[in-house]
Amino acid sequence: MCLVSTPTILLAILLLFLGSLSFIFLPRAAAWRLNHRKNAQKLPPGPRPLPIIGNLHMLTSLPHRGLQALAQEYGPIMFLWLGNVPTVVVSSPRAAELFLKTHDVVFASRAKVQASEYLSYGTKGMAYSAYGPYWRNVRKLCTLQLLSGSKIESFAALRREGVASLVEWIRGAAAAREVVDVSRKVGELVADMSARMMFGPNLEESYHLKELVHDGLCLLGAFNLADYVPYLEPFDLQTSTVVIIYEVIDSSNVAHLYLWKPAVASIV
């Protein structure tokens, strides 16, 4: 009987896994390269991309410096492939004015990221929805129902309570001759009041959801490889974290929706 060593078995499994991945990635990489060549004449100058990852490897650990070095070589308007995402990089005031002022409507929408698909309910929130009639309606709804003078005034008692509590805490810290980071405490006060206004007077629930919202916002701004190389989404651990946060926040939203269903129906 022939015995096969454990390293040999692991190597065989690894080769089988890589071979399976090649059948998935290589056809897509070939199609990506064909499309890149077809549109190359219409694009600004830029470095040659690699299959699948594009020019991501050129950003280094300090992306702003990596982009600066590339701009010195390819000019103030250059084209990069960030994974599978075609990207135009602008690095001069005059060129930026063309994008942000002259053609601002064309470039008004945010780029879609995976986290926003969950945390913004399919990019339906005002921050991540595409610029257009839907976005204008959502902005109007927020202005009339969330940011109106009467709505802000309805939380006056909550604001007074929060400010009084902060002043009392600072008075106690001063009596004990402790150092106080006022900016940090004011930031915490604003976050706490916002959480209570959004999620209700239940302090324990509000603080828990506030932490989840904070984590969700961090994930929205964090680098996520699946945003640039969608084929790697099944192997991305960040996605599972986003889903967990979404499920907890969504269950709270559903509970509040049923609680305020008559008021919501009158708004809609």
CSV table of C-alpha atoms in Angstrom, one decimal:
chain,number,residue,atom,x,y,z
A,1,MET,CA,0.0,0.0,0.0
A,2,CYS,CA,1.3,3.4,-1.0
A,3,LEU,CA,1.1,6.1,1.7
A,4,VAL,CA,0.9,9.8,0.6
A,5,SER,CA,2.3,12.4,3.0
A,6,THR,CA,0.1,15.2,4.4
A,7,PRO,CA,2.1,18.0,2.6
A,8,THR,CA,1.6,16.2,-0.7
A,9,ILE,CA,-2.1,16.0,-0.1
A,10,LEU,CA,-2.3,19.7,0.9
A,11,LEU,CA,-0.3,20.7,-2.2
A,12,ALA,CA,-2.7,18.7,-4.4
A,13,ILE,CA,-5.7,20.4,-2.8
A,14,LEU,CA,-4.1,23.8,-3.3
A,15,LEU,CA,-3.4,23.1,-7.0
A,16,LEU,CA,-6.9,21.8,-7.5
A,17,PHE,CA,-8.3,25.0,-5.9
A,18,LEU,CA,-6.1,27.3,-8.0
A,19,GLY,CA,-7.0,25.4,-11.1
A,20,SER,CA,-10.7,25.8,-10.3
A,21,LEU,CA,-10.2,29.5,-9.8
A,22,SER,CA,-8.4,29.9,-13.1
A,23,PHE,CA,-11.5,28.6,-14.9
A,24,ILE,CA,-13.5,31.4,-13.3
A,25,PHE,CA,-11.1,34.3,-13.5
A,26,LEU,CA,-9.2,33.8,-16.8
A,27,PRO,CA,-12.2,34.2,-19.1
A,28,ARG,CA,-13.3,37.3,-17.2
A,29,ALA,CA,-9.8,38.7,-17.3
A,30,ALA,CA,-9.6,38.1,-21.1
A,31,ALA,CA,-13.0,39.9,-21.6
A,32,TRP,CA,-11.8,42.7,-19.4
A,33,ARG,CA,-8.6,43.1,-21.4
A,34,LEU,CA,-10.5,43.0,-24.7
A,35,ASN,CA,-12.8,45.7,-23.5
A,36,HIS,CA,-9.9,47.8,-22.2
A,37,ARG,CA,-8.2,47.6,-25.6
A,38,LYS,CA,-11.4,48.6,-27.4
A,39,ASN,CA,-11.8,51.8,-25.4
A,40,ALA,CA,-8.1,52.7,-25.0
A,41,GLN,CA,-8.2,55.3,-27.7
A,42,LYS,CA,-10.9,57.3,-25.9
A,43,LEU,CA,-9.3,57.4,-22.5
A,44,PRO,CA,-6.7,59.8,-20.9
A,45,PRO,CA,-3.1,58.5,-20.6
A,46,GLY,CA,-2.3,56.1,-17.8
A,47,PRO,CA,-0.1,53.2,-16.7
A,48,ARG,CA,-0.6,49.7,-18.1
A,49,PRO,CA,-2.9,47.7,-15.8
A,50,LEU,CA,-2.5,44.1,-14.7
A,51,PRO,CA,-5.3,41.6,-15.2
A,52,ILE,CA,-7.9,41.5,-12.4
A,53,ILE,CA,-6.2,44.0,-10.0
A,54,GLY,CA,-5.6,46.7,-12.6
A,55,ASN,CA,-3.4,49.5,-11.1
A,56,LEU,CA,-4.2,48.9,-7.5
A,57,HIS,CA,-0.7,47.8,-6.8
A,58,MET,CA,0.6,51.2,-7.8
A,59,LEU,CA,-1.2,53.0,-5.0
A,60,THR,CA,1.2,51.7,-2.3
A,61,SER,CA,0.5,52.2,1.4
A,62,LEU,CA,0.1,55.9,0.9
A,63,PRO,CA,-2.4,56.3,-2.0
A,64,HIS,CA,-2.2,60.1,-2.2
A,65,ARG,CA,1.6,59.9,-2.7
A,66,GLY,CA,1.2,57.1,-5.2
A,67,LEU,CA,-1.3,59.1,-7.2
A,68,GLN,CA,1.0,62.2,-7.0
A,69,ALA,CA,3.9,60.2,-8.5
A,70,LEU,CA,1.7,58.8,-11.3
A,71,ALA,CA,0.4,62.3,-12.1
A,72,GLN,CA,3.9,63.6,-12.5
A,73,GLU,CA,4.4,60.9,-15.2
A,74,TYR,CA,1.0,60.9,-16.9
A,75,GLY,CA,-0.3,64.4,-16.4
A,76,PRO,CA,-3.1,66.2,-14.5
A,77,ILE,CA,-5.8,63.9,-16.0
A,78,MET,CA,-5.0,60.3,-16.1
A,79,PHE,CA,-6.9,57.0,-16.3
A,80,LEU,CA,-6.5,54.0,-13.9
A,81,TRP,CA,-8.1,50.7,-13.5
A,82,LEU,CA,-8.7,50.2,-9.7
A,83,GLY,CA,-9.4,46.5,-10.0
A,84,ASN,CA,-12.4,46.4,-12.4
A,85,VAL,CA,-13.4,50.0,-11.8
A,86,PRO,CA,-12.4,52.5,-14.5
A,87,THR,CA,-11.2,55.7,-12.8
A,88,VAL,CA,-10.2,59.1,-14.0
A,89,VAL,CA,-7.9,60.8,-11.6
A,90,VAL,CA,-7.7,64.7,-11.6
A,91,SER,CA,-4.8,66.4,-9.9
A,92,SER,CA,-4.8,70.1,-11.0
A,93,PRO,CA,-7.2,72.9,-9.9
A,94,ARG,CA,-8.0,73.8,-13.5
A,95,ALA,CA,-9.0,70.3,-14.4
A,96,ALA,CA,-10.9,69.8,-11.1
A,97,GLU,CA,-13.0,72.9,-12.0
A,98,LEU,CA,-14.1,71.2,-15.2
A,99,PHE,CA,-15.4,68.1,-13.2
A,100,LEU,CA,-16.7,69.8,-10.1
A,101,LYS,CA,-18.1,73.1,-11.6
A,102,THR,CA,-18.5,73.0,-15.3
A,103,HIS,CA,-19.8,69.4,-15.5
A,104,ASP,CA,-20.9,69.0,-11.9
A,105,VAL,CA,-24.2,67.4,-12.7
A,106,VAL,CA,-22.6,64.6,-14.6
A,107,PHE,CA,-20.3,63.8,-11.7
A,108,ALA,CA,-22.7,64.5,-8.9
A,109,SER,CA,-23.4,60.9,-7.9
A,110,ARG,CA,-21.3,58.9,-5.5
A,111,ALA,CA,-19.6,55.7,-6.6
A,112,LYS,CA,-21.5,52.7,-5.4
A,113,VAL,CA,-19.8,50.6,-2.7
A,114,GLN,CA,-20.8,47.2,-1.4
A,115,ALA,CA,-21.5,48.5,2.2
A,116,SER,CA,-24.0,51.1,0.9
A,117,GLU,CA,-26.0,48.3,-0.8
A,118,TYR,CA,-26.8,46.9,2.6
A,119,LEU,CA,-26.6,49.9,5.0
A,120,SER,CA,-28.4,52.3,2.6
A,121,TYR,CA,-31.0,49.7,1.5
A,122,GLY,CA,-29.8,49.4,-2.1
A,123,THR,CA,-28.4,52.9,-2.2
A,124,LYS,CA,-31.8,54.4,-1.5
A,125,GLY,CA,-30.6,56.8,1.2
A,126,MET,CA,-30.0,60.4,0.4
A,127,ALA,CA,-26.2,60.1,0.8
A,128,TYR,CA,-25.7,57.3,-1.7
A,129,SER,CA,-28.6,57.5,-4.2
A,130,ALA,CA,-27.8,58.6,-7.7
A,131,TYR,CA,-28.4,62.3,-8.5
A,132,GLY,CA,-31.8,62.7,-10.2
A,133,PRO,CA,-35.6,63.0,-9.5
A,134,TYR,CA,-35.5,60.3,-6.8
A,135,TRP,CA,-32.6,62.0,-4.9
A,136,ARG,CA,-34.4,65.4,-5.1
A,137,ASN,CA,-37.6,63.9,-3.7
A,138,VAL,CA,-35.7,62.3,-0.8
A,139,ARG,CA,-33.9,65.6,-0.1
A,140,LYS,CA,-37.2,67.4,-0.1
A,141,LEU,CA,-38.7,64.8,2.3
A,142,CYS,CA,-35.7,65.2,4.7
A,143,THR,CA,-35.9,69.0,4.6
A,144,LEU,CA,-39.7,69.0,5.4
A,145,GLN,CA,-39.9,66.1,7.8
A,146,LEU,CA,-36.5,65.9,9.6
A,147,LEU,CA,-34.9,69.3,9.4
A,148,SER,CA,-37.8,71.6,9.6
A,149,GLY,CA,-38.0,74.2,12.4
A,150,SER,CA,-40.9,72.6,14.2
A,151,LYS,CA,-39.2,69.2,14.2
A,152,ILE,CA,-35.9,70.6,15.6
A,153,GLU,CA,-37.8,72.5,18.2
A,154,SER,CA,-39.6,69.3,19.3
A,155,PHE,CA,-36.3,68.0,20.6
A,156,ALA,CA,-35.5,71.2,22.6
A,157,ALA,CA,-36.0,69.5,26.0
A,158,LEU,CA,-33.7,66.7,25.0
A,159,ARG,CA,-31.0,69.2,24.0
A,160,ARG,CA,-31.4,71.1,27.3
A,161,GLU,CA,-31.1,67.8,29.3
A,162,GLY,CA,-27.9,66.8,27.4
A,163,VAL,CA,-26.2,70.2,27.7
A,164,ALA,CA,-27.1,70.4,31.4
A,165,SER,CA,-25.7,66.9,32.0
A,166,LEU,CA,-22.4,67.9,30.2
A,167,VAL,CA,-22.0,71.1,32.1
A,168,GLU,CA,-22.6,69.2,35.4
A,169,TRP,CA,-20.0,66.7,34.4
A,170,ILE,CA,-17.4,69.4,33.5
A,171,ARG,CA,-18.1,71.1,36.8
A,172,GLY,CA,-17.3,67.9,38.7
A,173,ALA,CA,-14.2,67.3,36.6
A,174,ALA,CA,-13.0,70.9,37.3
A,175,ALA,CA,-13.6,70.5,41.1
A,176,ALA,CA,-11.4,67.3,40.9
A,177,ARG,CA,-8.8,69.2,38.9
A,178,GLU,CA,-9.1,66.7,36.0
A,179,VAL,CA,-8.1,67.5,32.4
A,180,VAL,CA,-11.1,67.7,30.2
A,181,ASP,CA,-11.1,67.2,26.4
A,182,VAL,CA,-14.1,69.5,25.7
A,183,SER,CA,-14.1,68.7,21.9
A,184,ARG,CA,-14.4,65.0,22.6
A,185,LYS,CA,-17.1,65.4,25.2
A,186,VAL,CA,-19.1,67.7,22.9
A,187,GLY,CA,-18.8,65.2,20.1
A,188,GLU,CA,-20.0,62.5,22.4
A,189,LEU,CA,-22.9,64.7,23.4
A,190,VAL,CA,-24.0,65.3,19.8
A,191,ALA,CA,-23.7,61.6,19.0
A,192,ASP,CA,-25.8,60.6,22.0
A,193,MET,CA,-28.5,63.2,21.3
A,194,SER,CA,-28.6,62.1,17.6
A,195,ALA,CA,-29.0,58.5,18.7
A,196,ARG,CA,-31.8,59.3,21.1
A,197,MET,CA,-33.6,61.4,18.5
A,198,MET,CA,-33.3,58.6,15.9
A,199,PHE,CA,-33.9,55.5,18.0
A,200,GLY,CA,-36.0,56.8,20.9
A,201,PRO,CA,-35.5,57.5,24.6
A,202,ASN,CA,-34.4,53.9,25.5
A,203,LEU,CA,-30.8,54.8,26.5
A,204,GLU,CA,-29.4,51.2,26.4
A,205,GLU,CA,-30.8,50.6,22.9
A,206,SER,CA,-29.8,54.0,21.6
A,207,TYR,CA,-26.2,53.6,22.8
A,208,HIS,CA,-26.0,50.1,21.3
A,209,LEU,CA,-27.3,51.3,18.0
A,210,LYS,CA,-25.1,54.3,18.0
A,211,GLU,CA,-22.0,52.1,18.2
A,212,LEU,CA,-23.4,50.0,15.3
A,213,VAL,CA,-24.0,53.1,13.2
A,214,HIS,CA,-20.5,54.3,13.9
A,215,ASP,CA,-19.1,50.9,12.9
A,216,GLY,CA,-21.2,51.0,9.7
A,217,LEU,CA,-20.0,54.5,8.8
A,218,CYS,CA,-16.4,53.3,9.3
A,219,LEU,CA,-17.1,50.4,6.9
A,220,LEU,CA,-18.6,52.7,4.4
A,221,GLY,CA,-15.4,54.7,4.3
A,222,ALA,CA,-13.0,51.7,4.5
A,223,PHE,CA,-11.2,50.1,1.6
A,224,ASN,CA,-13.1,47.0,0.5
A,225,LEU,CA,-11.4,44.8,-2.1
A,226,ALA,CA,-14.7,43.4,-3.2
A,227,ASP,CA,-15.7,46.9,-4.4
A,228,TYR,CA,-12.9,46.8,-6.9
A,229,VAL,CA,-12.6,43.1,-7.6
A,230,PRO,CA,-16.2,41.7,-7.4
A,231,TYR,CA,-15.0,38.2,-8.1
A,232,LEU,CA,-13.4,38.1,-4.6
A,233,GLU,CA,-16.7,39.0,-2.8
A,234,PRO,CA,-17.2,35.4,-1.6
A,235,PHE,CA,-13.8,35.5,0.1
A,236,ASP,CA,-14.2,38.9,1.7
A,237,LEU,CA,-14.7,38.9,5.5
A,238,GLN,CA,-15.8,42.6,5.5
A,239,THR,CA,-19.1,41.6,3.8
A,240,SER,CA,-20.2,39.4,6.7
A,241,THR,CA,-19.5,42.2,9.2
A,242,VAL,CA,-21.6,44.6,7.1
A,243,VAL,CA,-24.5,42.1,6.9
A,244,ILE,CA,-24.5,41.6,10.7
A,245,ILE,CA,-24.7,45.3,11.3
A,246,TYR,CA,-27.4,45.7,8.6
A,247,GLU,CA,-29.5,43.0,10.2
A,248,VAL,CA,-29.4,44.5,13.7
A,249,ILE,CA,-30.1,48.0,12.5
A,250,ASP,CA,-32.8,46.8,10.1
A,251,SER,CA,-34.7,44.9,12.9
A,252,SER,CA,-34.6,48.2,15.0
A,253,ASN,CA,-35.9,50.2,12.0
A,254,VAL,CA,-38.7,47.7,11.4
A,255,ALA,CA,-39.7,47.9,15.1
A,256,HIS,CA,-39.8,51.7,15.0
A,257,LEU,CA,-41.7,51.6,11.7
A,258,TYR,CA,-44.5,49.6,13.3
A,259,LEU,CA,-44.4,51.9,16.3
A,260,TRP,CA,-44.8,55.0,14.2
A,261,LYS,CA,-46.8,53.5,11.4
A,262,PRO,CA,-49.7,56.0,11.5
A,263,ALA,CA,-47.3,58.9,11.4
A,264,VAL,CA,-45.3,57.4,8.6
A,265,ALA,CA,-48.5,56.7,6.6
A,266,SER,CA,-49.5,60.4,6.9
A,267,ILE,CA,-46.1,61.5,5.6
A,268,VAL,CA,-46.2,59.2,2.6
